[in-house]
Each structure stands twice: as C-alpha cells, then as structure tokens.
PDB file of C-alpha atoms in Angstrom:
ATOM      1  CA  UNK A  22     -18.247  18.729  40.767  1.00  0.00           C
ATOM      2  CA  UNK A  23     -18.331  15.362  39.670  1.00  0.00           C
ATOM      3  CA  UNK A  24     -21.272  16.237  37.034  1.00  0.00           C
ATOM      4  CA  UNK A  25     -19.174  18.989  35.582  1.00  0.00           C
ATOM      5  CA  UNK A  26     -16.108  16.044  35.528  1.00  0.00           C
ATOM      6  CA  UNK A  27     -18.726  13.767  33.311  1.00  0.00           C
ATOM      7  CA  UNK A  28     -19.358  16.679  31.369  1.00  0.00           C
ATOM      8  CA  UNK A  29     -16.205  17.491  30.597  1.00  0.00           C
ATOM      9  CA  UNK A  30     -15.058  13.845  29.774  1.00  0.00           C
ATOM     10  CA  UNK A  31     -18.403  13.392  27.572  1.00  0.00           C
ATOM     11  CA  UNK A  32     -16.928  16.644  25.671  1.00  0.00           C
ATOM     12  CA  UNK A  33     -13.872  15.615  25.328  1.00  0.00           C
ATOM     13  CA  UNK A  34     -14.513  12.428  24.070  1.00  0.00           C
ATOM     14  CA  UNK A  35     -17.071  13.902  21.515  1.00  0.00           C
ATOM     15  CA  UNK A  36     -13.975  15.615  20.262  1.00  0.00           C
ATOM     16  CA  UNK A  37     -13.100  12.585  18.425  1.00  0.00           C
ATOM     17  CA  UNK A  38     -15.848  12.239  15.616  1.00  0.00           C
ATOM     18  CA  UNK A  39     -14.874  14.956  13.576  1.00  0.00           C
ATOM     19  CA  UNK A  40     -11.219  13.611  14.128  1.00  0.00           C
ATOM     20  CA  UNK A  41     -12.269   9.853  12.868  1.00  0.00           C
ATOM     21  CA  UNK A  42     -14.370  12.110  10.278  1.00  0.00           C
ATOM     22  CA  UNK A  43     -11.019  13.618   9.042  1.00  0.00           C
ATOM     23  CA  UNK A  44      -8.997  10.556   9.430  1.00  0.00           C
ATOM     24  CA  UNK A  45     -12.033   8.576   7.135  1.00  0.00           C
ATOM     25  CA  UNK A  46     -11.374  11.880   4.144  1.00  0.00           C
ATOM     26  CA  UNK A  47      -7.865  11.199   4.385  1.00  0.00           C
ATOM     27  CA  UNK A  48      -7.943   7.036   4.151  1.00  0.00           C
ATOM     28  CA  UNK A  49     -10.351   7.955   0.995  1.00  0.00           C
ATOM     29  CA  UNK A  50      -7.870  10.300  -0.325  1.00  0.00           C
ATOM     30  CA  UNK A  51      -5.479   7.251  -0.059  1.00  0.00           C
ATOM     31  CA  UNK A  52      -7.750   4.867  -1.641  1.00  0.00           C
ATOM     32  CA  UNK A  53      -7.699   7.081  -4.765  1.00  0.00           C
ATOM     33  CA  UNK A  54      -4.071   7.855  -4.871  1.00  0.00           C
ATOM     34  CA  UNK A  55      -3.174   4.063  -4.940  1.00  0.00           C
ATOM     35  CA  UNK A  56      -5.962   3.235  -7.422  1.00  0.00           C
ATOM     36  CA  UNK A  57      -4.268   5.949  -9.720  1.00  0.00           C
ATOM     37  CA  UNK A  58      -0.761   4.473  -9.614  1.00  0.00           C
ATOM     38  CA  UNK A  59       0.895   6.979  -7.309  1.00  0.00           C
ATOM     39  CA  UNK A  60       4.043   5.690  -5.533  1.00  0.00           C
ATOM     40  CA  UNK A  61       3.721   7.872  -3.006  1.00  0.00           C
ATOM     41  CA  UNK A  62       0.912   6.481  -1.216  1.00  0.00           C
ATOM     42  CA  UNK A  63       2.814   4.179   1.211  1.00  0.00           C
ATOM     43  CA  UNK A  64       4.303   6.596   3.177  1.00  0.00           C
ATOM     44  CA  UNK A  65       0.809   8.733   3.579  1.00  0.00           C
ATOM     45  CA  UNK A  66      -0.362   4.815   4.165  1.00  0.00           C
ATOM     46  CA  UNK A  67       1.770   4.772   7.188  1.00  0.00           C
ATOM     47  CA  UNK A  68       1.570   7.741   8.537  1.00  0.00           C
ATOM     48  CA  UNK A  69      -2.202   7.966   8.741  1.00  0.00           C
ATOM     49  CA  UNK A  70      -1.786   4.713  10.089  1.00  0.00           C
ATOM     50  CA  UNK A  71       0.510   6.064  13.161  1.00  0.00           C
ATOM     51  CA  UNK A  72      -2.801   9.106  13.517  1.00  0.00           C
ATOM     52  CA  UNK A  73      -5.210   6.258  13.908  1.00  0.00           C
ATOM     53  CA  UNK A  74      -2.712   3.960  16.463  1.00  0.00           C
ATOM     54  CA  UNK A  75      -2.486   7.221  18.280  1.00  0.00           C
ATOM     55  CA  UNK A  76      -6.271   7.591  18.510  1.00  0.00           C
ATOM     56  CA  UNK A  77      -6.667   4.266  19.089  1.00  0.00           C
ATOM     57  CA  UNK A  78      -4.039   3.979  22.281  1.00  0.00           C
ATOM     58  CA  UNK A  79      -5.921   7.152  23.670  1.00  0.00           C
ATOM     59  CA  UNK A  80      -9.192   6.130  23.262  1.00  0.00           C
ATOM     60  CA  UNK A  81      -8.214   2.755  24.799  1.00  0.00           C
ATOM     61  CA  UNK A  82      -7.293   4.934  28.377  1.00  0.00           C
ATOM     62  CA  UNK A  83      -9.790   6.585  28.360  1.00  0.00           C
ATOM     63  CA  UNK A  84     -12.200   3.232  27.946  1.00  0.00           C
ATOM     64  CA  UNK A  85     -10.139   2.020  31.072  1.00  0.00           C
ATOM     65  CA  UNK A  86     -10.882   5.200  32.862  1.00  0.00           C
ATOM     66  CA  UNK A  87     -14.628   5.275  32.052  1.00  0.00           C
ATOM     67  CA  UNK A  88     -14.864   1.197  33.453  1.00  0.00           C
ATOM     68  CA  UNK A  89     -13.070   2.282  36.638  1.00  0.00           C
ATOM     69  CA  UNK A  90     -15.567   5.770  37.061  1.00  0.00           C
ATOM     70  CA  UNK A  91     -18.124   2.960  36.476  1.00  0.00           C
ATOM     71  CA  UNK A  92     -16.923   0.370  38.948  1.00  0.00           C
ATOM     72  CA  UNK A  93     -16.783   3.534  41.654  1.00  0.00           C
ATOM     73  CA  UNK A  94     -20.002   4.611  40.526  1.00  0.00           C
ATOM     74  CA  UNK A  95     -21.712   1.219  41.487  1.00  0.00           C
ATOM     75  CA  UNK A  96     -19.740   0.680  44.334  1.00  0.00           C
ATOM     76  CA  UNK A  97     -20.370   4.350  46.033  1.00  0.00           C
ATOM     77  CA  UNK A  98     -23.490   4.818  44.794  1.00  0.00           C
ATOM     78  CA  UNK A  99     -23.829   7.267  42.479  1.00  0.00           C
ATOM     79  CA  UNK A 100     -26.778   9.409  41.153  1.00  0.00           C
ATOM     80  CA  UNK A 101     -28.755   8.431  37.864  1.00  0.00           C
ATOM     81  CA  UNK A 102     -28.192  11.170  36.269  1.00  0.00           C
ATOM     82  CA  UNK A 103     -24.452  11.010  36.598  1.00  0.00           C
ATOM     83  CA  UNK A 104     -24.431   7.145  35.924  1.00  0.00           C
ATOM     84  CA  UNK A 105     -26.454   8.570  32.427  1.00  0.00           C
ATOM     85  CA  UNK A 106     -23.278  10.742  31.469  1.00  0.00           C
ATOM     86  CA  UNK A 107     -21.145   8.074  32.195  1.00  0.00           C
ATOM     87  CA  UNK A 108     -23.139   5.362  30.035  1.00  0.00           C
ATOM     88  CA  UNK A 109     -22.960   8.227  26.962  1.00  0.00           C
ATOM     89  CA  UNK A 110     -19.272   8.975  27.476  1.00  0.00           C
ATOM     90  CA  UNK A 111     -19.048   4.972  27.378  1.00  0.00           C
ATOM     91  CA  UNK A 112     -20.956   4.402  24.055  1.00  0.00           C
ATOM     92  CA  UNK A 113     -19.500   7.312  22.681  1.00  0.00           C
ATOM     93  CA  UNK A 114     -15.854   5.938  23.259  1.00  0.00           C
ATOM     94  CA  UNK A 115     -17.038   2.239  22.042  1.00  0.00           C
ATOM     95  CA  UNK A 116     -18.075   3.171  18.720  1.00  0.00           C
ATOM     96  CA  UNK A 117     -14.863   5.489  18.784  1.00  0.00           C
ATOM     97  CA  UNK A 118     -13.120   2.184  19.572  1.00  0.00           C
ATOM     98  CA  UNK A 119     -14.884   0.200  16.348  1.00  0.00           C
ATOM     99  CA  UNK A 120     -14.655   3.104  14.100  1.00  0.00           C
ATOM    100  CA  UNK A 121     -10.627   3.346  14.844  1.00  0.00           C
ATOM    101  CA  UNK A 122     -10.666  -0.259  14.438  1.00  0.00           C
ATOM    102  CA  UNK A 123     -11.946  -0.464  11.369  1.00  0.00           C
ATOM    103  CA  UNK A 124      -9.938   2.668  10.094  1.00  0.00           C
ATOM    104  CA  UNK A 125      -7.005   0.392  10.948  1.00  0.00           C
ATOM    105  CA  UNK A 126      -8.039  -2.793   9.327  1.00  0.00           C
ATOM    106  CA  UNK A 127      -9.054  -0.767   6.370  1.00  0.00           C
ATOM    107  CA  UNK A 128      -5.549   0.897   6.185  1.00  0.00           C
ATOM    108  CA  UNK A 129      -3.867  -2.658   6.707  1.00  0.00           C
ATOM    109  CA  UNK A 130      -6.009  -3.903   3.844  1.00  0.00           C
ATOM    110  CA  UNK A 131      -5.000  -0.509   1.529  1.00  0.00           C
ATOM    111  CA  UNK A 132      -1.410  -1.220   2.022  1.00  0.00           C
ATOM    112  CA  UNK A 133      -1.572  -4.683   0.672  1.00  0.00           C
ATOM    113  CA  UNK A 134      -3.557  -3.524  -2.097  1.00  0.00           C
ATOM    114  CA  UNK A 135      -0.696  -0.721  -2.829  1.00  0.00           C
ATOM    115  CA  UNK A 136       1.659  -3.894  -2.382  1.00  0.00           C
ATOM    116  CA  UNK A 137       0.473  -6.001  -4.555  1.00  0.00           C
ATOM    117  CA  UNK A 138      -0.150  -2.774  -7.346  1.00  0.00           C
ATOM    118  CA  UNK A 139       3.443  -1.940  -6.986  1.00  0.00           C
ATOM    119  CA  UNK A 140       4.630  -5.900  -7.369  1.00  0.00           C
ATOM    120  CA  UNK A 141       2.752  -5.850 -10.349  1.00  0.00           C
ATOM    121  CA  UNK A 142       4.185  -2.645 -11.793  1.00  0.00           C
ATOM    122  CA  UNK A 143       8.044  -3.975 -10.710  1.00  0.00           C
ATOM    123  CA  UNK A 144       6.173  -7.411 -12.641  1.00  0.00           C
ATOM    124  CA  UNK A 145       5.648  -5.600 -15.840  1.00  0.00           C
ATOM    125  CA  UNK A 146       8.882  -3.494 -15.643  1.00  0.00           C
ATOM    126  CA  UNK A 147      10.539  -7.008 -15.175  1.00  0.00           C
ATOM    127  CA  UNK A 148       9.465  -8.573 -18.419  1.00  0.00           C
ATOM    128  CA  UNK A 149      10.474  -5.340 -20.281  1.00  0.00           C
ATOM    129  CA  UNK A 150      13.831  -5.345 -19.275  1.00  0.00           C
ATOM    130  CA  UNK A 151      14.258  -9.106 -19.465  1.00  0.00           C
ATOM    131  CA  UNK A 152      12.293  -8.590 -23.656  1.00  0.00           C
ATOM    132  CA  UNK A 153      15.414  -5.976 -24.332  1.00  0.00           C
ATOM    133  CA  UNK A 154      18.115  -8.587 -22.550  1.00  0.00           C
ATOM    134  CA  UNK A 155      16.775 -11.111 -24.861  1.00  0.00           C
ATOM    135  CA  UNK A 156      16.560  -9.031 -27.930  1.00  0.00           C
ATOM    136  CA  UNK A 157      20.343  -7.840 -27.344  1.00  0.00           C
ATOM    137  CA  UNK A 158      21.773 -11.267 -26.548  1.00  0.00           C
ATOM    138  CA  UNK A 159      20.431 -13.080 -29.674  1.00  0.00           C
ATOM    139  CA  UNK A 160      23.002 -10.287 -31.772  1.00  0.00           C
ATOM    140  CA  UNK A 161      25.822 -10.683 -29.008  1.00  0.00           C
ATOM    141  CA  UNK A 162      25.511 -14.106 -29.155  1.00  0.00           C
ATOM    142  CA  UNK A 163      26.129 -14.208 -32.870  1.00  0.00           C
ATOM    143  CA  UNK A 164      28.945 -11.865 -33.016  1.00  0.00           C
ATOM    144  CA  UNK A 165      30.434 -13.766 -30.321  1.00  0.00           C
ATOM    145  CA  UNK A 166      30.639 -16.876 -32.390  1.00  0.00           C
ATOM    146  CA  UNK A 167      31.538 -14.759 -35.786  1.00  0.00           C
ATOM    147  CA  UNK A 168      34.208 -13.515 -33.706  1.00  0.00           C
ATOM    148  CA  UNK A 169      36.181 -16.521 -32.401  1.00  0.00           C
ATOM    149  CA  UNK A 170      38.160 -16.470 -35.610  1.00  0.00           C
ATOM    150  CA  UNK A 171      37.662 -20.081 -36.872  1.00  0.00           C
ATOM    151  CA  UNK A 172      38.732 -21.351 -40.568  1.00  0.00           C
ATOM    152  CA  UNK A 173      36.298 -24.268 -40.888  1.00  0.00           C
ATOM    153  CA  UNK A 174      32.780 -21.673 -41.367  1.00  0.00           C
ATOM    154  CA  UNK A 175      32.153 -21.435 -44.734  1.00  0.00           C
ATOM    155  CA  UNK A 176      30.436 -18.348 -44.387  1.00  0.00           C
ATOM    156  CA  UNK A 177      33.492 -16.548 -43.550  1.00  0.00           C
ATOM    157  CA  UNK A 178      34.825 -16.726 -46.916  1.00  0.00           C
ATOM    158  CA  UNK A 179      31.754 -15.509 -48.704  1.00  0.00           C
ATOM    159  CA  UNK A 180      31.203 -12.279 -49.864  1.00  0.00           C
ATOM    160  CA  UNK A 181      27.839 -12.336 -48.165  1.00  0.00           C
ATOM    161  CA  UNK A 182      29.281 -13.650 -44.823  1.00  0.00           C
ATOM    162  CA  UNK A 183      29.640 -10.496 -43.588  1.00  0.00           C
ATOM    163  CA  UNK A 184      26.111  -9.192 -44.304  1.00  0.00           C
ATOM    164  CA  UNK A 185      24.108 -12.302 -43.656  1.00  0.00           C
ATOM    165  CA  UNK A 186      25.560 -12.176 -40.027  1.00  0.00           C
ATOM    166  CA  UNK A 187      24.154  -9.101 -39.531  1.00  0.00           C
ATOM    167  CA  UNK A 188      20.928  -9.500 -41.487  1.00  0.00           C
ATOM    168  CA  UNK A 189      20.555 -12.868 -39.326  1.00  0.00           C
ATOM    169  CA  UNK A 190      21.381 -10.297 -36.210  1.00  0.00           C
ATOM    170  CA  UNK A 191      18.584  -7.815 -36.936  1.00  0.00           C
ATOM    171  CA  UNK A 192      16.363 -10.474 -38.337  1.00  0.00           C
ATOM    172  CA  UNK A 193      16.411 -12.262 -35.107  1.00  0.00           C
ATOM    173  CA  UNK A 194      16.022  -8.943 -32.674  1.00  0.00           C
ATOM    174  CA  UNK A 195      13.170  -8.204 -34.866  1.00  0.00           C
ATOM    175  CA  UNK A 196      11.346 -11.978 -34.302  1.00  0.00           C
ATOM    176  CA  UNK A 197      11.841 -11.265 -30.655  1.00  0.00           C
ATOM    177  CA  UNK A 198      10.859  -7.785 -30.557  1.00  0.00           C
ATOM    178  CA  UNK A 199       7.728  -9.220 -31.837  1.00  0.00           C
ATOM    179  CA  UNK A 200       6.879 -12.179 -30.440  1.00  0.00           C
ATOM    180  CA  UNK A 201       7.598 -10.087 -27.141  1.00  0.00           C
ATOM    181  CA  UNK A 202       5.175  -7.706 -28.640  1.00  0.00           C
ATOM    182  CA  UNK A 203       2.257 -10.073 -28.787  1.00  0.00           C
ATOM    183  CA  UNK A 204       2.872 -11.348 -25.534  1.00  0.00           C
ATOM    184  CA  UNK A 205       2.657  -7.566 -24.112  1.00  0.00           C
ATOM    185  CA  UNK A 206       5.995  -7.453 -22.651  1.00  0.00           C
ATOM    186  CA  UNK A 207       6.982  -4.795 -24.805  1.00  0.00           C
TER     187      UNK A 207
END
C-alpha cells in the first residue's frame, strides 16, 4: 500500500510539467503581446501570474508533505525501493519549485517591462498634447491682448492691424508646429 501511495504521489506530481510547459507558452505569448504595444497585456500579466502563485502554493504542500514521508521513512525504516520513489517525487517537485520560481520572477520582470512601455507611450502622448497647448496658446494669447480694447497700440488704427494680428497668429502656430516637429513631439 504504501508503494502504490508513492506511486500515486510521483504521478501526480509529474502532472505538473506539462502544466509549467503551458504556463511557459502562455508567459511567451505575453512577452510578444507587450513587445507589440498591446494594452491588454497587464491583465493576462496578472492573471497568469495568480496560475503560477497557485502552482507555486501547491507545490510548496506537497514539498512539506514529501519532507515529512521522508522524516517517517528514516525514522521507521523504510524499504529502498520506496525511499527511491520518494527521492524522485522529491526532485521532481524541486525543479517544479525553481521552474515556478522563475516563471514568477520572469512575469514580475514582464510587468515592469509593460510598465515602463506604457509610461513611455503616456510620455509621448504627453508631449503631443502639451505641442497642441502650446501651438493654441501663442494665438489665444494674442487675441487676448488685441482684445483688451486699449487706444495707445498703434496697430489698432492701421488698416493692416487687423490682418497682421492674425498673420502674426498663424505665423507663430506655424514656428511651433515646427520646431515641435523637429523635436518629434508632433
């Protein structure tokens, strides 16, 4: 009975590679949806993340199981040949263990990447908006003066007045639209 219990906990535990095999295809999967720009990638991020925790917390019984089966197996003397299904269910669940481990660090270290991907793309999006701000407050700003209906400008008593405000309007949206432009904010 007891060799049929090994055997059933070495099978069980051998369960888990394709699992971690499936769990590696999907944290690739990720890897190429954040490289490509997709948004979406934080929440598959975090919920492969949960699959591997959940792995990882199950594995980690199982690990305290197989110590205590060992401690009992020293202490009441138990055949080779069981001790030898107990080693392989042991090694088997350590490099379960390092595997999840890394899947885990690896996920960690996607979701900064994905961070820092989507700071920069909020970054860029930034100096766009902040280029048009600019480029609308430079005609604002003149209006607003042309507008505060003083009788000392000269210019409001030319016949040009009227068109050199907005010529200097256009002209300046133009000069920041592009030196914006060279500076790739635009």
């Amino acid at each position: 009975p007891a060799a049929r219990g090994y055997r059933r906990l070495d099978t069980a535990v051998d369960t888990y590679f394709p699992v971690l095999d499936g769990l590696q295809d999907d944290k690739d999967g990720i890897e190429r949806q954040v490289f490509s720009g997709d948004t979406a990638a934080a929440e598959r991020i975090y919920l492969l993340s949960q699959e591997v925790i959940d792995v990882l917390h199950t594995t980690t019984h199982l690990n305290r199981l197989t110590q205590r089966l060992g401690n009992g197996a020293t202490k009441y003397a138990i055949p080779g040949e069981l001790q030898a299904y107990l080693d392989d269910v042991t090694d088997h669940l350590t490099r379960v263990l390092a595997e999840s481990a890394e899947l885990r660090e690896a996920l960690s270290q996607i979701l900064n990447v994905n961070s820092t991907l989507v700071a920069q793309r909020q970054n860029e999006d930034m100096k766009k908006i902040s280029g048009w701000a600019a480029i609308l407050f430079a005609p604002t700003l003149i209006g607003a003066i042309y507008g505060m209906n003083f009788d000392v400008m000269p210019e409001l008593h030319w016949a040009v007045g009227y068109p050199m405000a907005l010529g200097l309007m256009l002209g300046l949206g133009i000069v920041l639209y592009t030196v914006f432009k060279k500076k790739k904010w635009m």
